[in-house]
Coordinates of C-alpha atoms in Angstrom, one line a residue:
Chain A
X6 CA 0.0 0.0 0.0
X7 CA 2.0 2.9 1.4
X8 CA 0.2 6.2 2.2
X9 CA 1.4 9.0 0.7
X10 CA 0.7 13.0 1.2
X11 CA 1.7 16.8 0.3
X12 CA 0.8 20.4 1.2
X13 CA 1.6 23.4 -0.8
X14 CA 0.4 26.2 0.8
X15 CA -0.8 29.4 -1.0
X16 CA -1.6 31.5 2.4
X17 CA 1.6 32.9 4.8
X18 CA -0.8 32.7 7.3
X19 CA -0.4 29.1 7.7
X20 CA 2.9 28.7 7.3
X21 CA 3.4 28.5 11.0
X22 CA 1.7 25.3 11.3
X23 CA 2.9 23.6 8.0
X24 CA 4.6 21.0 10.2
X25 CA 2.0 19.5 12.0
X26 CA -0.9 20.2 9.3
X27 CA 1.4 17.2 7.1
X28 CA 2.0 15.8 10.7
X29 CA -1.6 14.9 11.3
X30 CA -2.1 13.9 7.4
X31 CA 0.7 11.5 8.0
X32 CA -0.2 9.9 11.0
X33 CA -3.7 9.5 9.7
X34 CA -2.5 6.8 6.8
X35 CA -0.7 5.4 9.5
X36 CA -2.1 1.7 8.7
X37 CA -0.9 2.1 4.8
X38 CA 2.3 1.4 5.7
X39 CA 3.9 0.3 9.2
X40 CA 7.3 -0.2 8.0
X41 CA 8.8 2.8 8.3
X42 CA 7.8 7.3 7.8
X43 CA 9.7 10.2 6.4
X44 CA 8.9 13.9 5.6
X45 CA 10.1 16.5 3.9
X46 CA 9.7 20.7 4.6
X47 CA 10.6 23.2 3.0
X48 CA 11.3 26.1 5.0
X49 CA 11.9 30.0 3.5
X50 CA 14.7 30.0 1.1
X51 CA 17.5 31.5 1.8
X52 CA 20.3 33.7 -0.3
X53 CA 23.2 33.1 2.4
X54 CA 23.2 29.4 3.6
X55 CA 22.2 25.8 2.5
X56 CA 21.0 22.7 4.7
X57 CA 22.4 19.7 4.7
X58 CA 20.2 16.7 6.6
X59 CA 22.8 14.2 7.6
X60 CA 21.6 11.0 9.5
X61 CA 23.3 8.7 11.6
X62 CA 22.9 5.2 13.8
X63 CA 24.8 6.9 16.3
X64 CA 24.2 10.6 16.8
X65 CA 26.2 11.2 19.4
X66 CA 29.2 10.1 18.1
X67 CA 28.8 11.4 15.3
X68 CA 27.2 15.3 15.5
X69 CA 29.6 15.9 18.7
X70 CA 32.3 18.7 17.0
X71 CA 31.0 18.2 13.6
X72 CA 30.0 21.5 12.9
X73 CA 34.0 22.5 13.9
X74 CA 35.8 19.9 12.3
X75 CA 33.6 20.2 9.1
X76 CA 34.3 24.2 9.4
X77 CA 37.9 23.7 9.4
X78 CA 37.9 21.3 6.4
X79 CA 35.6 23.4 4.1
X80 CA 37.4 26.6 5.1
X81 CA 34.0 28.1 5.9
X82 CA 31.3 28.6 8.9
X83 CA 29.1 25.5 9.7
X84 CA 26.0 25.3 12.3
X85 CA 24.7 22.1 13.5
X86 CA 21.0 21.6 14.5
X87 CA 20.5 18.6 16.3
X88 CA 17.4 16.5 16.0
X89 CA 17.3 12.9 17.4
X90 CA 19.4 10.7 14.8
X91 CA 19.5 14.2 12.5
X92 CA 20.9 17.0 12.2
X93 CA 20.6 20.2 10.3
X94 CA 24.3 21.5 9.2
X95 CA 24.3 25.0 7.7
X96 CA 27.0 26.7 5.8
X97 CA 27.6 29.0 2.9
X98 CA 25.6 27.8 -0.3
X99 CA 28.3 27.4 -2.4
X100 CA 30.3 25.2 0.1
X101 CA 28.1 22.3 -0.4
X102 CA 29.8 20.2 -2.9
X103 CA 32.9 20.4 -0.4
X104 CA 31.0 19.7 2.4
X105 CA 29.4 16.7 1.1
X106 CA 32.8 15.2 0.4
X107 CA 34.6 16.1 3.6
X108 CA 31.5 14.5 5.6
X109 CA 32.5 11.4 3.6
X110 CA 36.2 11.3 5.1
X111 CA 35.5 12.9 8.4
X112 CA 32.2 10.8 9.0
X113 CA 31.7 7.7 6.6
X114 CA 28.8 6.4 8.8
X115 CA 26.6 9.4 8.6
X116 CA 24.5 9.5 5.5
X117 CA 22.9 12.9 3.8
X118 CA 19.3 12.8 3.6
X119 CA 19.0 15.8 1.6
X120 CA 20.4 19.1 0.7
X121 CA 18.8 22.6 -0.6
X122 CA 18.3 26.0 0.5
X123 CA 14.7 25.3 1.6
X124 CA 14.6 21.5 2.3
X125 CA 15.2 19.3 5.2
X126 CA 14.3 15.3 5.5
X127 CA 13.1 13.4 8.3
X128 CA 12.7 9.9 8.1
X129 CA 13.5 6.7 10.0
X130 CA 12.0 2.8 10.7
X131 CA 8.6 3.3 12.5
X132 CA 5.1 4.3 12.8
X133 CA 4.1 8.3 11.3
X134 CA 3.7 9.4 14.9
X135 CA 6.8 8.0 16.5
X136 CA 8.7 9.8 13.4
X137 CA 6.8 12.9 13.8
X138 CA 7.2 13.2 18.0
X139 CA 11.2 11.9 17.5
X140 CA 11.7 15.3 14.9
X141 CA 9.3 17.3 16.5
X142 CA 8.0 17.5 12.9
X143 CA 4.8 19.8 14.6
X144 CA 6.5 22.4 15.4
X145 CA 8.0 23.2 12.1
X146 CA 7.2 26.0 9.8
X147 CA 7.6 26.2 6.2
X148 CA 5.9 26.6 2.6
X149 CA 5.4 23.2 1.6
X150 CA 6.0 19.7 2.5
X151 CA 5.7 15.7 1.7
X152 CA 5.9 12.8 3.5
X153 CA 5.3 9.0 3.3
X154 CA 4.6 6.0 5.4
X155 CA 5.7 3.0 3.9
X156 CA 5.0 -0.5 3.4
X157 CA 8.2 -1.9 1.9
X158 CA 7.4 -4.1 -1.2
X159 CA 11.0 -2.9 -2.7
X160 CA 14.5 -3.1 -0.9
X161 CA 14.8 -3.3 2.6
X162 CA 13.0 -1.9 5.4
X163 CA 16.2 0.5 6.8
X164 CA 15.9 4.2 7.1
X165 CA 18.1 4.5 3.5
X166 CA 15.2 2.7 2.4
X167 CA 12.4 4.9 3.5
X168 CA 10.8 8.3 1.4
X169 CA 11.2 10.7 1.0
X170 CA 14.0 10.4 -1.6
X171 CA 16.5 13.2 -2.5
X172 CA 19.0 13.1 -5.3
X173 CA 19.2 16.8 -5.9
X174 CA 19.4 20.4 -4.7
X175 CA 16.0 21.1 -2.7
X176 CA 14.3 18.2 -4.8
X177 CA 13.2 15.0 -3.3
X178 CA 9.9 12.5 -3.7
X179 CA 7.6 10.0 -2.5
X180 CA 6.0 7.4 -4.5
X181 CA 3.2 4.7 -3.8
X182 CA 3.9 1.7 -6.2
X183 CA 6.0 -0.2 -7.6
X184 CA 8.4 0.2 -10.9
X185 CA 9.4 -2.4 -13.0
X186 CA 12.1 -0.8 -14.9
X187 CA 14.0 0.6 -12.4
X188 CA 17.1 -1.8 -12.7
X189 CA 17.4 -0.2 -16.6
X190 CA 16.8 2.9 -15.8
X191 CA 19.4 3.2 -12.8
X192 CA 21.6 1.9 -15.3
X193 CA 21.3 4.2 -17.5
X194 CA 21.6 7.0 -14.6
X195 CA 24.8 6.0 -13.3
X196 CA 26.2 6.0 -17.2
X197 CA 25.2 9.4 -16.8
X198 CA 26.9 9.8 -13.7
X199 CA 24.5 9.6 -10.9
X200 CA 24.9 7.8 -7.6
X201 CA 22.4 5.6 -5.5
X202 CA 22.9 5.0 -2.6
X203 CA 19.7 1.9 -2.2
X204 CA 18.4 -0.7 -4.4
X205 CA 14.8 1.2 -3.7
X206 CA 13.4 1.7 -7.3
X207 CA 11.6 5.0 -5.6
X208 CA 15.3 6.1 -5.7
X209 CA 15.8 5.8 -9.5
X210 CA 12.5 7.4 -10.1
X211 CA 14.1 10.4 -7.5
X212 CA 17.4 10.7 -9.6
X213 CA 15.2 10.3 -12.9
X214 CA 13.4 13.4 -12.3
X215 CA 16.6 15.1 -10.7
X216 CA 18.1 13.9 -14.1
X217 CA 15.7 15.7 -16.1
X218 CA 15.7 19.0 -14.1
X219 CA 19.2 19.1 -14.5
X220 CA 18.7 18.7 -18.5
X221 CA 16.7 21.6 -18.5
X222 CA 13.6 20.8 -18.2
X223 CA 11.4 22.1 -15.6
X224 CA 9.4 20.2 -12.9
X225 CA 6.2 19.4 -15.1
X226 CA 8.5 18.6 -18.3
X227 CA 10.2 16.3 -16.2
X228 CA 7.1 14.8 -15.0
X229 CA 5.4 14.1 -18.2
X230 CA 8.9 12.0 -19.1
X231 CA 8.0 9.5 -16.4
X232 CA 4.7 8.3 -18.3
X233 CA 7.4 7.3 -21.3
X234 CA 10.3 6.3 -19.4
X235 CA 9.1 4.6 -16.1
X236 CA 7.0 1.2 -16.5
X237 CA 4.8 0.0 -13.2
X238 CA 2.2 1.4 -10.8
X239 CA 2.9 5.2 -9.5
X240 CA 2.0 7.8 -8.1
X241 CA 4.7 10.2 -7.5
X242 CA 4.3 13.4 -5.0
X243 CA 7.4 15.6 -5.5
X244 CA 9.0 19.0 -4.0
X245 CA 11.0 21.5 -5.5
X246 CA 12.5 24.6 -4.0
X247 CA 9.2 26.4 -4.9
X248 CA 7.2 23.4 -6.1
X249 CA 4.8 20.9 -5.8
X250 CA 3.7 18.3 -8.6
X251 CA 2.0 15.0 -9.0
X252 CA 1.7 12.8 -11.3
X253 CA 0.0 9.0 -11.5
X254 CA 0.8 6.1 -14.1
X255 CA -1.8 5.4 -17.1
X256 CA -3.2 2.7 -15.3
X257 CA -3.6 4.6 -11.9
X258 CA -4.6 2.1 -9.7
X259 CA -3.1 3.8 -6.6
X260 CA -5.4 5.7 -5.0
X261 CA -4.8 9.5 -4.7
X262 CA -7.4 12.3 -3.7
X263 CA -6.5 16.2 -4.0
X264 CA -7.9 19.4 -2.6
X265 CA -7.6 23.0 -3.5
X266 CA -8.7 26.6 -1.5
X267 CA -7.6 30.2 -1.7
X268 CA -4.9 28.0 1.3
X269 CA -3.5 25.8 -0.2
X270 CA -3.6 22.2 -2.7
X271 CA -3.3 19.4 -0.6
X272 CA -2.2 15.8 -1.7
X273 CA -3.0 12.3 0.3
X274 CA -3.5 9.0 -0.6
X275 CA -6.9 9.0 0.7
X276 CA -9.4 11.6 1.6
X277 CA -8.4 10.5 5.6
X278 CA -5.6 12.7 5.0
X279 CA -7.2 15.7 4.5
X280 CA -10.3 15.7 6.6
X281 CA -9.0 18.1 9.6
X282 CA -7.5 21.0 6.8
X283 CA -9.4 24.2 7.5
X284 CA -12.0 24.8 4.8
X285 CA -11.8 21.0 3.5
X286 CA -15.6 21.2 3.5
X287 CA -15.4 23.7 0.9
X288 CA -12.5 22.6 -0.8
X289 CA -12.9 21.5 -4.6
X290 CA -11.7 17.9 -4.1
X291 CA -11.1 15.8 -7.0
X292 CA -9.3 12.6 -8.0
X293 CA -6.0 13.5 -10.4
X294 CA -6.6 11.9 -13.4
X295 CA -4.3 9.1 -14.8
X296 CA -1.4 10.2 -17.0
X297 CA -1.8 14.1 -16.2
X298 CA 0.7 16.4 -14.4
X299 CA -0.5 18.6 -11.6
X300 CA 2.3 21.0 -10.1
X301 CA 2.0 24.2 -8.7
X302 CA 5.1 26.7 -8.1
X303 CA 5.3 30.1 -5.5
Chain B
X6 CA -19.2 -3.5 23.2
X7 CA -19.0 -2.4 26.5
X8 CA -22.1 -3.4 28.6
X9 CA -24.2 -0.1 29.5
X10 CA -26.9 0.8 32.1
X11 CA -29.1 2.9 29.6
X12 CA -32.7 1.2 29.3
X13 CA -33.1 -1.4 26.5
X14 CA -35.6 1.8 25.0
X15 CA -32.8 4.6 25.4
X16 CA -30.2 2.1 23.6
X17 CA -33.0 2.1 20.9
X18 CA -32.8 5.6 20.4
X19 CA -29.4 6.4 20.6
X20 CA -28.6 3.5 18.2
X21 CA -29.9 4.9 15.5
X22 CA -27.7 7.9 15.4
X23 CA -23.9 6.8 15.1
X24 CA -21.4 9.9 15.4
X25 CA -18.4 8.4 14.2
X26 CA -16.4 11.2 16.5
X27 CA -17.6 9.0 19.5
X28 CA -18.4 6.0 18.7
X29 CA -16.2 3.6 16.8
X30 CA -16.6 2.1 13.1
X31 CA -16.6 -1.6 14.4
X32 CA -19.6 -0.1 16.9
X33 CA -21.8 1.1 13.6
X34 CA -21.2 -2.0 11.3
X35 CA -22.1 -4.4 14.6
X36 CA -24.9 -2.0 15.4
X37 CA -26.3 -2.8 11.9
X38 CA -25.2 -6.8 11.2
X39 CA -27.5 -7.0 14.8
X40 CA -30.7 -5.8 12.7
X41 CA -33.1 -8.6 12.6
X42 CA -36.3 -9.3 10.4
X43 CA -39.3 -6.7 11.3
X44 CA -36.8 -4.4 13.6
X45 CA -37.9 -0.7 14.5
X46 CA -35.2 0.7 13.6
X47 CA -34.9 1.6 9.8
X48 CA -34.1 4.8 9.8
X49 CA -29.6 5.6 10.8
X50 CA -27.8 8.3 10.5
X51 CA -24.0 7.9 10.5
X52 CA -22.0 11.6 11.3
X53 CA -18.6 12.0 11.0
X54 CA -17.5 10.0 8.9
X55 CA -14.4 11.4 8.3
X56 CA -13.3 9.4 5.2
X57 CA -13.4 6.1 7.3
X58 CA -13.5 2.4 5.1
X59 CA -16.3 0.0 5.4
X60 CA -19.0 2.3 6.6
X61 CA -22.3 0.5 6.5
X62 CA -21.0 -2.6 5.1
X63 CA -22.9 -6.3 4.9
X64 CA -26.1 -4.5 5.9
X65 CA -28.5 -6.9 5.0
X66 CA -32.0 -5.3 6.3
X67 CA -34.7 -3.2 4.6
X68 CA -33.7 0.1 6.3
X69 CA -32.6 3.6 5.5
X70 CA -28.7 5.0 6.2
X71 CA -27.5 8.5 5.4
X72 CA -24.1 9.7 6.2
X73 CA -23.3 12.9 6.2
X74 CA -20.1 13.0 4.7
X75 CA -17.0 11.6 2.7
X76 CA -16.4 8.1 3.2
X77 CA -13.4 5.8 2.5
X78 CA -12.8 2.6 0.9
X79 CA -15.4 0.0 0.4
X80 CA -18.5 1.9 2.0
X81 CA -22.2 -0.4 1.9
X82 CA -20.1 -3.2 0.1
X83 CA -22.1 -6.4 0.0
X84 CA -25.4 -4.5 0.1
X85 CA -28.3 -6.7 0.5
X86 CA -31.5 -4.8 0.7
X87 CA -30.3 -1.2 2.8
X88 CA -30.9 2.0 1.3
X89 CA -27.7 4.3 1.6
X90 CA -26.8 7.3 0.8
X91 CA -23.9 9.3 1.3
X92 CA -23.8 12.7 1.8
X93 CA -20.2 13.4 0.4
X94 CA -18.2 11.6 -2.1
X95 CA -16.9 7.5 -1.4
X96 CA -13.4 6.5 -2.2
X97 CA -12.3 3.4 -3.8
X98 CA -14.8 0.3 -4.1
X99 CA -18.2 1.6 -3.0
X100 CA -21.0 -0.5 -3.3
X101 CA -18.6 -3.6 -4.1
X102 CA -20.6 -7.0 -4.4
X103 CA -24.1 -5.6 -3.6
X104 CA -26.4 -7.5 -3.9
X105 CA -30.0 -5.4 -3.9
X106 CA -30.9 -2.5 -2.1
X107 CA -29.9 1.1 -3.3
X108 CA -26.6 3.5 -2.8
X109 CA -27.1 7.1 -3.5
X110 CA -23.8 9.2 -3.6
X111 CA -24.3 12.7 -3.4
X112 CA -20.8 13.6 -4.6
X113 CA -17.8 11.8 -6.3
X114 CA -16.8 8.2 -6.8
X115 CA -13.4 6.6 -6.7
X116 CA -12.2 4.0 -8.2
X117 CA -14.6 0.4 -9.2
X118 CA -17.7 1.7 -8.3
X119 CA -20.0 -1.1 -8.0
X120 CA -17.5 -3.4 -9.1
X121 CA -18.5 -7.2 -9.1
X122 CA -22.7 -6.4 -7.7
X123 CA -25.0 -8.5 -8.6
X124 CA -28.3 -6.5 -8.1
X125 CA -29.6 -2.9 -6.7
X126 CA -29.0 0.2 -7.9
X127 CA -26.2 2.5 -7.6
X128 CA -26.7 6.2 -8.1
X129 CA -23.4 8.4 -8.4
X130 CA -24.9 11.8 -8.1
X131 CA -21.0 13.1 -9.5
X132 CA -18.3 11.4 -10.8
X133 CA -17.2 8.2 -11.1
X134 CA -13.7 7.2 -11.8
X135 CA -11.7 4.6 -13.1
X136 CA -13.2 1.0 -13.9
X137 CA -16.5 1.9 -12.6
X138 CA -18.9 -1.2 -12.7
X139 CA -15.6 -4.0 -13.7
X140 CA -17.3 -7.0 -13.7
X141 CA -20.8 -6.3 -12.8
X142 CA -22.6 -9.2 -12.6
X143 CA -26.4 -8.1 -12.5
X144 CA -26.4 -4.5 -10.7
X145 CA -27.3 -1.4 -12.1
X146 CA -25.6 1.5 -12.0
X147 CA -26.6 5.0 -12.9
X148 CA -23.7 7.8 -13.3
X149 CA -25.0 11.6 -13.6
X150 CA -21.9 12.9 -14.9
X151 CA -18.8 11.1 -15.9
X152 CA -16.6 8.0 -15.7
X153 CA -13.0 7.2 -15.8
X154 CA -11.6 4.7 -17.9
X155 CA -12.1 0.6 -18.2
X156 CA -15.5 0.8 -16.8
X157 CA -17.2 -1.7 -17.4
X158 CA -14.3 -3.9 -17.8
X159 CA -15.5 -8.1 -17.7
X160 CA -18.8 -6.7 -17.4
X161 CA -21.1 -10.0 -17.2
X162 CA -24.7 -9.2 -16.6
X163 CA -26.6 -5.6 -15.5
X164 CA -26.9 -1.9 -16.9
X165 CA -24.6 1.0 -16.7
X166 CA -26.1 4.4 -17.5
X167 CA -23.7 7.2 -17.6
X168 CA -25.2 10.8 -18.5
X169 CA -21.6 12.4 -19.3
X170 CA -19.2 10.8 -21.0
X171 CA -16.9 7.6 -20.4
X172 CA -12.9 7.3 -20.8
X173 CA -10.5 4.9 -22.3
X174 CA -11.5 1.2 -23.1
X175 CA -14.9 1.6 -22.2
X176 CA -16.1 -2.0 -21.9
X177 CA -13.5 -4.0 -22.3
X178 CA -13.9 -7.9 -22.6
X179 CA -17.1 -7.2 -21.9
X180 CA -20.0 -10.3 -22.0
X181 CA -23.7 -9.3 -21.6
X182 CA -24.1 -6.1 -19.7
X183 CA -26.1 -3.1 -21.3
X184 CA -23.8 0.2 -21.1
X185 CA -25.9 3.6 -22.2
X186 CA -23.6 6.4 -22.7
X187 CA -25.2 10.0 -23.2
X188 CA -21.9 11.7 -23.7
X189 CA -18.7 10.8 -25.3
X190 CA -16.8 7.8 -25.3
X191 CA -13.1 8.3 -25.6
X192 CA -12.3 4.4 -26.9
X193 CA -14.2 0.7 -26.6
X194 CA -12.4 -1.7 -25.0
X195 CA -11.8 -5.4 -26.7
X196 CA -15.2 -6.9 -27.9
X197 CA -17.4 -4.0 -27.1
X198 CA -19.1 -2.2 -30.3
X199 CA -22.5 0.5 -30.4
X200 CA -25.7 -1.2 -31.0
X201 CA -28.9 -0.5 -31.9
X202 CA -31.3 1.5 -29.7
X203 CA -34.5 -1.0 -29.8
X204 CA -38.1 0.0 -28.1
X205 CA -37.3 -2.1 -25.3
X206 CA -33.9 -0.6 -24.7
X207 CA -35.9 3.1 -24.7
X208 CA -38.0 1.5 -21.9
X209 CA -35.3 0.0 -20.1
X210 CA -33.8 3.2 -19.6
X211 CA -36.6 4.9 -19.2
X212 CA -36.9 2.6 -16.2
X213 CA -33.3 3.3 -15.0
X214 CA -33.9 6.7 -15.6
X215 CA -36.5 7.5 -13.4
X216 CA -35.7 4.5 -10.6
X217 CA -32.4 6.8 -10.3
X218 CA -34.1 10.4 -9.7
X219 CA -33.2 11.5 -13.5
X220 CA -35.2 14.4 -14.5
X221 CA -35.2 16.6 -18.0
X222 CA -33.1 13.4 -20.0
X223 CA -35.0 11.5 -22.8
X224 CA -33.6 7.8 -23.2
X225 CA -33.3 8.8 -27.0
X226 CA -30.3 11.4 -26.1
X227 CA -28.0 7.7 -25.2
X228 CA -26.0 5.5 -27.2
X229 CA -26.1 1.9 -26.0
X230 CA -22.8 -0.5 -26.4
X231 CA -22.5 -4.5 -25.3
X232 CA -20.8 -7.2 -26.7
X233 CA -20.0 -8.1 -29.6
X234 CA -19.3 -11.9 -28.9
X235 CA -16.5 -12.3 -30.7
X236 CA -14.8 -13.2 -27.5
X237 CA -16.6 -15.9 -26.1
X238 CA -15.0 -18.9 -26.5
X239 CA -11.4 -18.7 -27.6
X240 CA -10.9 -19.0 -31.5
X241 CA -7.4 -18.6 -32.6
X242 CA -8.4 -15.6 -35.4
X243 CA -9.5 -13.7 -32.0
X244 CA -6.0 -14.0 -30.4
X245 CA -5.2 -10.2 -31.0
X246 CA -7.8 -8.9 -29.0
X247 CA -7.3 -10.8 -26.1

């Protein structure tokens, strides 16, 4: 199954409680998926730093004197926010690419969820609500968000292996379904140059669209490729820096319900999800149709 | 269920409203599987649904249901004889398997609407989506607007009206069902061909028409599509459209 859902929100005013309007979403498709929960916020962009999400098995090895050691490699300010097995480093946006390799050397166990000006990721093994209460994933603000509970039908159940999945700058997704070209396709990715770090086929569908993006296209071209390129049962929820899209397979047999206000569009699984956003009742709810791209940008 | 101390009189009363903000789902569906032969009780009202699954289903008693709201999954599956309506739009599988009885949704329908039922009537007030009425097997189904695509798919036995238009594949593999389209249809599925709108076909639908509430629509505004049973039993000229 899996239980998938998104908010883009049109109105500041709710911006404050971004984090636990996709908190409650999440934790209501709780018995989609058992396995394991992520989510992914986007906070206000900004010109002088970028996030990096790191995770690690053992935080407090690992985030003690990180944000000093990784300073003094990279030759440039870092912060370190820590949340449970998380943390938030920030630094100067163009001292990303070195920071991502001197992580590698000075900490090989942690792994990078995410990076962006505007994104962080949450996600570990568990239920919605014990991810959401370990992040504190209520009290975060932001313009838009995704998240997923899944039950694993692909790769193992390991917090690698959970959504949302990030292969680029402030882009990541969360799929319910299964593809059945993603071996081929990942091929042809890493002939291109990419890197995976799972044998999760939501992965290659991540780094397909991040592929795209970084062709040229923009986040709706790159979602009408997936109807040609990927084969299997989707439904893909993705964020950009300032976006929001969906887009289902031809066959569509994963369930997906949408609403819209002056608020915000909201994505989930099932109409569950949305039933507690303000104005639902007046909301123009409708089912995306299959083979049609949906995606809204600030 | 917990045991209470209310009088057998005051249970009566209060059984026949179900909030589902206070009570619980497996409460409702007990609640009405209890219903015997001759009971008072035939009128329910179900609040709050909150997009819950299997509201109302296996209700197999003569009486009245409205919920007042969006339902999930599988809502009044296995209908044998209720009369539900839902005041919202139903999510994936309602109506699945009935087998008499009516279903009124006021809104939209997800995906397989009616899918397998074998009598009653189903009335999408809205939408219906994908691979409404797959395999209907002697139920009728009346759509006001439109439906998604493969509806109809397998269909064995039954009628599917649909006053706006169908999508993709429209009756696919189909065997003996009677599909009445008033809009367009994007594409017929394998097997499935127009046909003829006979007398009886105009009072059929008539029938349908006016069973389901329809107002202002003359039968004569529908084209009607079945099978062209080519598909019956397997000939090896046929194997294409398999």
């Amino acid at each position: 199954m899996c239980g998938i859902v998104g908010l883009f929100l049109k109105d500041k005013s709710l911006e404050p409680q971004l984090g636990s309007m996709l908190s409650q979403m999440l934790i209501s498709l709780s018995d989609r998926g058992p396995d394991s929960a992520g989510i992914a916020i986007y906070g206000a962009p900004s010109r002088n730093e970028a996030k990096i999400t790191i995770q690690s098995a053992k935080p407090e090895r690992d985030f003690r004197g990180l944000d000093a050691e990784l300073a003094k490699a990279i030759g440039a300010p870092v912060s370190i926010a820590v949340k449970s097995t998380h943390a938030v480093l920030r630094t100067a946006p163009d001292k990303v690419d070195a920071a991502r390799e001197a992580l590698q050397s000075i900490r090989p166990d942690a792994r990078i969820m995410g990076a962006g000006e505007a994104v962080e990721i949450y996600k570990e093994v568990g239920l919605p609500e014990a991810v959401v209460d370990r992040f504190d994933v209520r009290s975060m603000t932001g313009t838009h968000g995704i998240g997923h509970t899944r039950m694993a039908t692909e790769s193992a159940v390991t917090t690698m292996g959970a959504h949302p999945f990030s292969t680029g700058a402030d882009q990541c997704l969360v799929h319910n379904g299964s593809l059945s070209n993603h071996n081929n396709v990942r091929r042809e990715l890493v002939r291109e140059g990419m890197k995976f770090e799972t044998e999760n086929d939501t992965e290659v569908a991540a780094a397909y669209l991040s592929s795209q993006m970084a062709h040229g296209k923009n986040l709706g071209e790159a979602l009408e490729g997936t109807l040609s390129d990927l084969d299997g049962f989707f439904t893909f929820v993705v964020g950009t820096k300032n976006g929001f899209g969906v887009v289902r397979d031809p066959i569509a047999c994963k369930p997906a319900v949408m609403a819209e206000t002056d608020q915000y569009v909201a994505f989930g699984s099932e109409y569950r999800a949305l039933t507690k956003l303000p104005g639902i009742d007046n909301a123009r709810v409708w089912e995306p149709e299959p083979a049609t791209v949906y995606f809204w940008e600030h | 269920m917990p045991a209470t101390k209310l009088s057998k009189a005051a249970q009566d009363q209060a059984s026949r409203v179900f909030d589902l903000d206070v009570s619980s789902l497996r409460e409702l569906n007990q609640a009405l599987h209890n219903l015997t032969p001759g009971s008072n009780e035939t009128a329910w009202e179900v609040l709050h649904p909150k997009g819950s699954h299997s509201v109302a289903v296996g209700v197999d008693q003569p009486v009245s249901i409205d919920v007042r709201g969006s339902v999930g999954y599988y809502c009044a599956g296995m209908n044998d004889g209720a009369a539900i309506t839902v005041h919202g739009s139903a999510g994936p599988g309602v109506g699945e398997n009935m087998m008499s009885g009516s279903i009124v949704i006021k809104g939209d329908a997800s995906q397989y609407a009616g899918a397998t039922g074998k009598g009653g009537l189903l009335v999408i007030e809205g939408n219906a989506s994908s691979r409404c009425g797959i395999s209907m097997k002697g139920i009728d189904i009346v759509v006001h607007g439109n439906i998604g695509h493969m509806s109809a798919f397998m269909a064995q036995s039954g009628n599917l009206v649909v006053l706006g238009d169908a999508g993709d594949a429209l009756g696919d593999s189909i065997y003996e069902a009677r599909l009445f389209v008033r809009g367009k249809v994007e594409s017929l599925g394998a097997d499935c061909i127009a046909k003829e709108m006979r007398p009886e076909h105009i009072e059929l639908l008539q029938g349908l028409l006016d069973r389901a509430g329809v107002t202002g629509v003359k039968p004569s505004e529908f084209k009607r599509y079945g099978s062209a049973r080519t598909l019956y039993n397997f000939n090896i000229d046929n194997a294409d459209a398999y």
